[in-house]
GROMACS .gro file of C-alpha atoms in nm:
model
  338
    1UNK     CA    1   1.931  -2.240   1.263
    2UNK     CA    2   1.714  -2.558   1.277
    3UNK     CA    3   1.460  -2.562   1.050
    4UNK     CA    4   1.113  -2.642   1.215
    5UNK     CA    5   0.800  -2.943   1.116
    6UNK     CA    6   0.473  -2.693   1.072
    7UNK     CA    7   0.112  -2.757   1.068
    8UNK     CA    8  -0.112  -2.515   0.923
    9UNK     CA    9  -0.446  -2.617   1.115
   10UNK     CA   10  -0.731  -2.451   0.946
   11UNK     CA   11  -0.561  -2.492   0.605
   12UNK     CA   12  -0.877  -2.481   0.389
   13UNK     CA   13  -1.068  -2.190   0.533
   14UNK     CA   14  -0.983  -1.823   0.367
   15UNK     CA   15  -0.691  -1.750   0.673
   16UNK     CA   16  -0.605  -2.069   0.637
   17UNK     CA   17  -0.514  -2.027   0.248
   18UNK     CA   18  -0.369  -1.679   0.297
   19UNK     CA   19  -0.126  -1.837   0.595
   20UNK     CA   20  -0.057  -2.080   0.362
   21UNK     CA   21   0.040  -1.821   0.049
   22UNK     CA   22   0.251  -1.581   0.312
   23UNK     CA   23   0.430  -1.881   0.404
   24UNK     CA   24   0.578  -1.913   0.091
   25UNK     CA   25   0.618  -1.531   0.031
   26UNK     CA   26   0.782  -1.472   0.321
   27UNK     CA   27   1.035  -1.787   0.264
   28UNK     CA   28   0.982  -1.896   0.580
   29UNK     CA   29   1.220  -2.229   0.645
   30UNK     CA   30   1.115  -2.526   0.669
   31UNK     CA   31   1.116  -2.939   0.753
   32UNK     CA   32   0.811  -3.062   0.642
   33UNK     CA   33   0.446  -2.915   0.653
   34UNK     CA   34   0.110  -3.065   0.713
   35UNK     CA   35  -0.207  -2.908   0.611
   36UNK     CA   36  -0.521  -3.005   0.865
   37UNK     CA   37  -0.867  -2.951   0.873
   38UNK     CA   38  -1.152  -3.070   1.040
   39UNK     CA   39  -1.285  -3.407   0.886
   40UNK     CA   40  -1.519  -3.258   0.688
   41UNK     CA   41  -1.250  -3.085   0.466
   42UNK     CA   42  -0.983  -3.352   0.551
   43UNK     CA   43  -0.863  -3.535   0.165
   44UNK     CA   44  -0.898  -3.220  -0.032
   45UNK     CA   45  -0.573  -3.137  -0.197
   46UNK     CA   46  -0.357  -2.779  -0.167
   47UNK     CA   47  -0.101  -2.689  -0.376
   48UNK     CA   48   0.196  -2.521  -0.155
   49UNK     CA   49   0.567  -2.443  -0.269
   50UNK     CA   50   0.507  -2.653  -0.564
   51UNK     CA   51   0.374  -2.955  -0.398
   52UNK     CA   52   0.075  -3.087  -0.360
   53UNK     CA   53  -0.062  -3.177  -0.053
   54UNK     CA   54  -0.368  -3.379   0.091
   55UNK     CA   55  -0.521  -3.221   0.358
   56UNK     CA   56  -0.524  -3.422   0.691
   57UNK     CA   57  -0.835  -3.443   0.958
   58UNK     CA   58  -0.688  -3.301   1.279
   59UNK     CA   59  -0.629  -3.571   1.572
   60UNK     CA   60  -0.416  -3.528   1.885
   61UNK     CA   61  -0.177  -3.797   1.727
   62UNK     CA   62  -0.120  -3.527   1.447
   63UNK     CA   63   0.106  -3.343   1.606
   64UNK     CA   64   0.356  -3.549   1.740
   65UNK     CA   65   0.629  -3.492   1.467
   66UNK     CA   66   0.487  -3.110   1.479
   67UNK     CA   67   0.738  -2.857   1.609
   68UNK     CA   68   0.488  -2.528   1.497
   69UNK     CA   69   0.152  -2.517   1.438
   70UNK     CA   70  -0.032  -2.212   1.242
   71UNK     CA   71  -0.373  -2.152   1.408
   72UNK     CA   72  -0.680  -2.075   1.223
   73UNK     CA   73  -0.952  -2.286   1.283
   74UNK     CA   74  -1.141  -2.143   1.547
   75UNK     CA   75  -1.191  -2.079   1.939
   76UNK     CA   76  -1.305  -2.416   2.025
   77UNK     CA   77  -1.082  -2.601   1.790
   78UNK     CA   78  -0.773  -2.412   1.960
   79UNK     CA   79  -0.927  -2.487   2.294
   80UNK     CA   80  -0.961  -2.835   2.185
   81UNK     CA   81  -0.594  -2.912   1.984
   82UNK     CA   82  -0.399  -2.669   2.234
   83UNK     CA   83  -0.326  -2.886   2.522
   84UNK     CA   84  -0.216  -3.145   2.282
   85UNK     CA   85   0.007  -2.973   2.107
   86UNK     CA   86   0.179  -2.819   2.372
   87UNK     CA   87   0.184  -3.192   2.590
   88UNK     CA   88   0.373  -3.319   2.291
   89UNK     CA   89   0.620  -3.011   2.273
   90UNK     CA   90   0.457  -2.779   2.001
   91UNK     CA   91   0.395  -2.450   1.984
   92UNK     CA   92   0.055  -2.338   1.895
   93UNK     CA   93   0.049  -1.959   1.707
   94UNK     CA   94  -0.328  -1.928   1.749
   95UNK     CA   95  -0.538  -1.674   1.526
   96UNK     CA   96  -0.853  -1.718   1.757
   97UNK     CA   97  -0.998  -1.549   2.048
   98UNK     CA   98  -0.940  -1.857   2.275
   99UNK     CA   99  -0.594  -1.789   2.443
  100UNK     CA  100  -0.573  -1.367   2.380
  101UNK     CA  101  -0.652  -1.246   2.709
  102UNK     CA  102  -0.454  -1.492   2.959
  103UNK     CA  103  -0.205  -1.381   3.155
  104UNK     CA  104   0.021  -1.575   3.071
  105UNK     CA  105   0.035  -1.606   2.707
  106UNK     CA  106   0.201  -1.354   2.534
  107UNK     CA  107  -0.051  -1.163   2.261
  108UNK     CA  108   0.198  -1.028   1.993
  109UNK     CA  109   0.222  -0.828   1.692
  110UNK     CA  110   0.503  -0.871   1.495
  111UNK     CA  111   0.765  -0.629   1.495
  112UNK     CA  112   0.539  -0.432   1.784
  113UNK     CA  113   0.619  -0.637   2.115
  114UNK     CA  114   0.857  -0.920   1.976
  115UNK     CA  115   1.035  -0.947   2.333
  116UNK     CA  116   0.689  -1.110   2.494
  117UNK     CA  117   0.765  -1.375   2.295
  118UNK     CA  118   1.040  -1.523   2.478
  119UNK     CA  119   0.743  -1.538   2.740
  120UNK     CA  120   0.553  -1.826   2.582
  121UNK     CA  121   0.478  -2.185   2.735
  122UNK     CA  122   0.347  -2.308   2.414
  123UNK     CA  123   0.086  -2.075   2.307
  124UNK     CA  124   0.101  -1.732   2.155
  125UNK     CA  125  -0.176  -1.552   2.060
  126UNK     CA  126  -0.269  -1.365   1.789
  127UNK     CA  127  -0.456  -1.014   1.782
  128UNK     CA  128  -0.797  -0.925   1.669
  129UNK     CA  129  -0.787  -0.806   1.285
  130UNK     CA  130  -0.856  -0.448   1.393
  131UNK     CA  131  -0.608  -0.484   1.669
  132UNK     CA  132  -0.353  -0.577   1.438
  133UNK     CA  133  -0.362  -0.308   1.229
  134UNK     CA  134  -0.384  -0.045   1.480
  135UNK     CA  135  -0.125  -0.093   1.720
  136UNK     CA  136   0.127  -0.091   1.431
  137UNK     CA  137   0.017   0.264   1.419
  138UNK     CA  138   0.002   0.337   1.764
  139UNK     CA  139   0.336   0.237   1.845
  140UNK     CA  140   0.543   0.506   1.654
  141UNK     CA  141   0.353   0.784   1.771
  142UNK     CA  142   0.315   0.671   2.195
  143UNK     CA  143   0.686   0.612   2.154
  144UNK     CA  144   0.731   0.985   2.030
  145UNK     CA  145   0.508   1.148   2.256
  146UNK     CA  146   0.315   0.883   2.508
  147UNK     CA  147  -0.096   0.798   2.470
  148UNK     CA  148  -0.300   0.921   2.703
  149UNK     CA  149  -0.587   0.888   2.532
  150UNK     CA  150  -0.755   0.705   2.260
  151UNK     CA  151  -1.068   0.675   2.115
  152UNK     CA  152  -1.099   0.482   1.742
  153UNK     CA  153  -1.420   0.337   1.553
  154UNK     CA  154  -1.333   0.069   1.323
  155UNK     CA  155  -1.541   0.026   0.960
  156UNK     CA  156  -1.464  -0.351   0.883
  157UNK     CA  157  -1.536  -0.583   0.613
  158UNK     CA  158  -1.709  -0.873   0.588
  159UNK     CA  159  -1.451  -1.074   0.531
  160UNK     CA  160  -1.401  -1.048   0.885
  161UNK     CA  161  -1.704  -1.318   0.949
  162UNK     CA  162  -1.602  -1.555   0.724
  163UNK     CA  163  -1.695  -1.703   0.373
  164UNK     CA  164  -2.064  -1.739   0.438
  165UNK     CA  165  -2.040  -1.335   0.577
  166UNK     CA  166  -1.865  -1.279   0.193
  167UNK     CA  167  -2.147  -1.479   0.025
  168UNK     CA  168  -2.415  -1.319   0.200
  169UNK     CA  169  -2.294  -0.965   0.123
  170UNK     CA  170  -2.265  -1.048  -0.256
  171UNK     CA  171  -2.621  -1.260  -0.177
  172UNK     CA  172  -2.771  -0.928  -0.028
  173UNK     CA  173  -2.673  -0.675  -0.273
  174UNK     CA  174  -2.838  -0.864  -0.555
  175UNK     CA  175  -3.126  -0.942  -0.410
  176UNK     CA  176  -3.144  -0.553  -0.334
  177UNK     CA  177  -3.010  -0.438  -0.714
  178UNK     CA  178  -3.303  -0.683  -0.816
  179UNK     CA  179  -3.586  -0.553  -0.560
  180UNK     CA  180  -3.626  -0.869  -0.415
  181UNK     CA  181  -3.688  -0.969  -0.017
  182UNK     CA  182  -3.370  -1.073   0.169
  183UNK     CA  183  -3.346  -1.224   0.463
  184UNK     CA  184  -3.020  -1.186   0.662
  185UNK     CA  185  -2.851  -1.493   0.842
  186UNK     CA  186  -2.485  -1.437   0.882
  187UNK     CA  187  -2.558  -1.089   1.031
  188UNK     CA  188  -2.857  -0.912   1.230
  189UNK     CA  189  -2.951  -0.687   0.974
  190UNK     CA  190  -2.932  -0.655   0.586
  191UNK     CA  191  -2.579  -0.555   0.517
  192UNK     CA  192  -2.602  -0.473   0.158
  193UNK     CA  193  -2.580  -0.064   0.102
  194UNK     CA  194  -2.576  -0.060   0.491
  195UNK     CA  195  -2.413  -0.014   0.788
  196UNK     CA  196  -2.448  -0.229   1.105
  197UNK     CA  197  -2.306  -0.055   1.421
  198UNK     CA  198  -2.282  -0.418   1.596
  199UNK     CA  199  -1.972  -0.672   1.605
  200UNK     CA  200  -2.022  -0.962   1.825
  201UNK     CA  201  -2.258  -0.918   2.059
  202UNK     CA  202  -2.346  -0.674   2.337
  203UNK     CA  203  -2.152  -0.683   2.724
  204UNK     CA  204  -2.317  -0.525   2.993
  205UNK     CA  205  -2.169  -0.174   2.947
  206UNK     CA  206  -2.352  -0.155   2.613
  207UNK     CA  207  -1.983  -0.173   2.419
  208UNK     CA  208  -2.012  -0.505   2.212
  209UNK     CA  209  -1.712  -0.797   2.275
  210UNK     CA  210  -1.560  -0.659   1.962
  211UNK     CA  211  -1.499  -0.330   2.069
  212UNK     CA  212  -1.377  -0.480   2.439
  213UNK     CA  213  -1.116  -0.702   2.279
  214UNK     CA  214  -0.976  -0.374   2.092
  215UNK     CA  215  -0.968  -0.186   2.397
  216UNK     CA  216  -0.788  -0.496   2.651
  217UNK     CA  217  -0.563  -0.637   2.343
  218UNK     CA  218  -0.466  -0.248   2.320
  219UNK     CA  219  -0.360  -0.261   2.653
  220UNK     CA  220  -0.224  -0.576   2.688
  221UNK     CA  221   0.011  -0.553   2.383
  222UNK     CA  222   0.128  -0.221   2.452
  223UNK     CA  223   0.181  -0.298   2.843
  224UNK     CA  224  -0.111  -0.019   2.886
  225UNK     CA  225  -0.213   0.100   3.243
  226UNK     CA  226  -0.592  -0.066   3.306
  227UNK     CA  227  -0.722   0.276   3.380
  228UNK     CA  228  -0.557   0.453   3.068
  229UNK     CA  229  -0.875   0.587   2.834
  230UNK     CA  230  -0.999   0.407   2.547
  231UNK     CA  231  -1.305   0.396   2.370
  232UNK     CA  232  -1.392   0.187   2.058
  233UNK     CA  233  -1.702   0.142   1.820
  234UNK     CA  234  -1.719  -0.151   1.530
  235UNK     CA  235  -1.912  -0.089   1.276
  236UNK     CA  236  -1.952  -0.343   1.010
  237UNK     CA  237  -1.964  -0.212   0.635
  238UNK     CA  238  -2.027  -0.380   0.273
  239UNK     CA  239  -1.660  -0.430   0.200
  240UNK     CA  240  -1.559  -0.755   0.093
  241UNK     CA  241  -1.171  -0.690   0.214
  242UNK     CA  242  -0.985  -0.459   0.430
  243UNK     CA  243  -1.069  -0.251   0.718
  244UNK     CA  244  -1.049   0.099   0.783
  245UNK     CA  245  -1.045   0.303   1.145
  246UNK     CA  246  -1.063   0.664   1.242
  247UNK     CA  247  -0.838   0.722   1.543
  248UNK     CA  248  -0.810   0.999   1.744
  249UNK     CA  249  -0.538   1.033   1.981
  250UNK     CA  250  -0.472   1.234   2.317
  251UNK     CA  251  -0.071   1.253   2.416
  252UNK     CA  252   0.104   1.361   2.714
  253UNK     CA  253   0.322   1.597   2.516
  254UNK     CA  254   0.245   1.821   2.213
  255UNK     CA  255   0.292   1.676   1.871
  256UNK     CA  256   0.356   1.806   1.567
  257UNK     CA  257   0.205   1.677   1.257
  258UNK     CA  258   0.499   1.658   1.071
  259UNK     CA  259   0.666   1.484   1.306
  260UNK     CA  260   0.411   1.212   1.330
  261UNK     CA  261   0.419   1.250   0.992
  262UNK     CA  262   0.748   1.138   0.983
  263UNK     CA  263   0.751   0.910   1.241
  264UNK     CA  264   0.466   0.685   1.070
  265UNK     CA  265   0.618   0.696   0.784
  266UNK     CA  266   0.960   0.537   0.916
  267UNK     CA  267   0.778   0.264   1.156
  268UNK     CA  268   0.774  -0.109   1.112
  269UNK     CA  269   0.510  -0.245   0.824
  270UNK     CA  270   0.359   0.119   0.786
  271UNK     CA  271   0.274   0.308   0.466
  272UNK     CA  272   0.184   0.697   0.457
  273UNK     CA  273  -0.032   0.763   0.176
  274UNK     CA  274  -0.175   1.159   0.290
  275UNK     CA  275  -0.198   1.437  -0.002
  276UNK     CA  276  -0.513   1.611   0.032
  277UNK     CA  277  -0.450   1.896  -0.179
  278UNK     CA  278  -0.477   1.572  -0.434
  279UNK     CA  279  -0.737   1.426  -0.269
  280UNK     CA  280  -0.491   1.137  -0.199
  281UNK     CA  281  -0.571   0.897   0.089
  282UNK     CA  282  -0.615   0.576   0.169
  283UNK     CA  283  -0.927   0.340   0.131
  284UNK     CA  284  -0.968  -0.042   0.186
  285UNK     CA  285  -0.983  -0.152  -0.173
  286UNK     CA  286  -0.657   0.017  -0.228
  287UNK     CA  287  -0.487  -0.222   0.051
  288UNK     CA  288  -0.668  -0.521  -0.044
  289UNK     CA  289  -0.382  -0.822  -0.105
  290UNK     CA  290  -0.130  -0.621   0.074
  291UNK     CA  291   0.073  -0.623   0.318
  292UNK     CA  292   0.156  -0.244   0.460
  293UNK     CA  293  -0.136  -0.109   0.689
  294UNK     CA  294  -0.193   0.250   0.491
  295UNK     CA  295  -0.182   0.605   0.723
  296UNK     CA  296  -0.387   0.952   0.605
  297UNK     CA  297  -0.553   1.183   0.659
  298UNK     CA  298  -0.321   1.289   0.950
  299UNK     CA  299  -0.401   1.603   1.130
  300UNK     CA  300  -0.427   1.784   1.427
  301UNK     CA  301  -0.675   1.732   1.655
  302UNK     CA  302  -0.894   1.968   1.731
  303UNK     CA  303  -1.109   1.867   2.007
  304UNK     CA  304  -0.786   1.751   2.256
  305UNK     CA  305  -0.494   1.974   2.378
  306UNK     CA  306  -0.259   1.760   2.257
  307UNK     CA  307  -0.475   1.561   2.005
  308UNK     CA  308  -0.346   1.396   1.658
  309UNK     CA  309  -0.616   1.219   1.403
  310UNK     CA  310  -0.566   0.983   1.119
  311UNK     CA  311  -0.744   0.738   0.905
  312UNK     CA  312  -0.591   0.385   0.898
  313UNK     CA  313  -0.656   0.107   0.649
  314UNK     CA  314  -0.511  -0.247   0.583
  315UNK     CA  315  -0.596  -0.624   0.464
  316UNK     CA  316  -0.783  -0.778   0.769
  317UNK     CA  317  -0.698  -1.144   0.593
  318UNK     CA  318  -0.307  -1.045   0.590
  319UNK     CA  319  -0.252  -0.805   0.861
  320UNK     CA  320  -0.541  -0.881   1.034
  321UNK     CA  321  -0.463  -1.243   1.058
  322UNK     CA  322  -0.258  -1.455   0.839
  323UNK     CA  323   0.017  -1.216   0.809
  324UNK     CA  324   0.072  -1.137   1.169
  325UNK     CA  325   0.050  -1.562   1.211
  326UNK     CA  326   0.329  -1.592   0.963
  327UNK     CA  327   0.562  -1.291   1.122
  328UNK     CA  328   0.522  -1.488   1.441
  329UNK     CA  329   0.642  -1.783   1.288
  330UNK     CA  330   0.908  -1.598   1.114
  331UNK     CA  331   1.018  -1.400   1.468
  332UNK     CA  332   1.001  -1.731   1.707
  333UNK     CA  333   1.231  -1.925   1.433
  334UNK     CA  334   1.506  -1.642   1.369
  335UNK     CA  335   1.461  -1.629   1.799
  336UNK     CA  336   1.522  -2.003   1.826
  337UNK     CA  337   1.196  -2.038   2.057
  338UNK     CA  338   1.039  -2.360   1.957
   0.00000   0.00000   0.00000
């Protein structure tokens, strides 16, 4: 197996860090790496696999020894770097919005949909956080007793936005502990001891882009009908890392909880932590750093005939987004696509 050149664009940002750590965890072979970031970042120095490195400033010239590049800098970076990489014969694993809904790159979670990889033309995208975490779930149970139905609101942390989003979440809660004015920037409203029922901002059918891209990535990745049900609403809450989602499910066939039960606890990169007689469950410090997305809280569901609910928790900076990156990576090497 040839061992491939990465880039790791976006290498100073938090994803960028995290791809950076799961790269080494993960063991994932190797040529030769180079960090990048835009030329405001470019000369600071990483330490990865026990060397360090200078970070470059991204150019199109960059990436002519580059056989895979790890994503994470941002739609219009992506939009900007893609053709380049791909017109010198790289493949671009993009964490961003920018490529996730054309047809013709393949949108992949690892482990979940592996074979649309083969698919690529340079570019593979990678899911939304909440996505991610989801449709690791998902898969299990449709494959026991087919979706028909799915409605899920998603509780996510700040992390989600970025570093500024962290520092004005620890910014906001002081100023509130201390009784002083705050005025938001990162978000539309004060997000310390609060909950904001907005991500992104709002289409026409009142559902905001964030709850749009789970419902078509949904679809996409698990080769969903257009017209099969699903309903989503992000909320943002003041948790630094990890998000959590309440799912409820409609099937085609009954389902028993022990079987899904089972079936969760036996799928790919899934963790069943459910003992309510102990109060046991999951919650998003309790994932934070890790990699399995966490399942409780799994009952029947009352409301549809053949309905199943569950709470679902992971790492939105490993799952979510550098973890999924690096599983790529992993999958299109052992697959001899690049």
């Amino acid at each position: 197996m040839r061992k491939p050149r990465l880039a790791v664009l976006g290498a100073t940002g938090v994803v960028g860090r995290h791809i950076l750590e799961i790269l080494e965890q993960l063991d994932v072979p190797y040529e030769s790496i180079k960090l990048l970031s835009s030329a405001k970042s470019a000369g600071s120095r990483l330490n990865f696999d026990g060397v360090e490195h200078i970070v470059e400033e991204a150019k199109p010239e960059t990436f002519d020894d580059v056989d895979i590049v790890l994503a994470s800098a941002g739609a219009s970076t992506s939009k900007k770097f893609a053709p380049e990489i791909v017109k010198r014969g790289g493949l671009i694993i993009d964490n961003s919005s920018a490529f996730r809904m054309e047809e013709k790159v393949p949108l992949v979670i690892a482990g979940v949909n592996d074979a649309d990889l083969k698919e690529h033309a340079g570019i593979i995208a990678n899911p939304n956080c909440s996505t991610s975490q989801l449709i690791l779930a998902l898969k299990p149970l449709h494959e026991l007793a087919t979706i028909k139905r799915m409605i899920v609101s998603t509780y996510q942390s700040v992390s989600g936005a970025g570093l500024a989003a962290i520092n004005e979440l620890k910014e906001n809660t002081k100023a509130r502990l201390e009784d002083k004015p705050f005025t938001p920037v990162k978000f539309t409203q004060e997000i310390a001891f609060n909950c904001i029922p907005q991500i992104d901002d709002f289409c026409e059918n009142g559902y905001t882009k964030e709850e749009m891209k789970v419902t078509n990535e949904t679809r996409k990745i698990m080769h969903f009908s257009k017209d099969l049900p699903i309903s989503c609403t992000a909320v943002r809450v003041p948790v630094f890392v990890g998000h959590s989602e309440a799912i409820d499910l409609e099937f085609e066939k009954p389902i028993d909880v022990a079987q899904a039960r089972n079936a969760l606890a036996n799928a790919y990169g899934i963790e069943v932590v459910d003992d309510i007689q102990n109060k046991v469950f999951p919650t998003a410090i309790q994932a934070e750093g890790k990699d399995p997305v966490y399942i409780g809280r799994i009952r029947k569901n009352i409301a549809f005939e053949n309905g199943l609910s569950f709470w679902c928790v992971g790492d939105n900076l490993r799952i979510g987004a550098a973890l999924n990156t690096v599983r790529i990576c992993k999958r299109v090497i052992e697959m001899g696509l690049f």
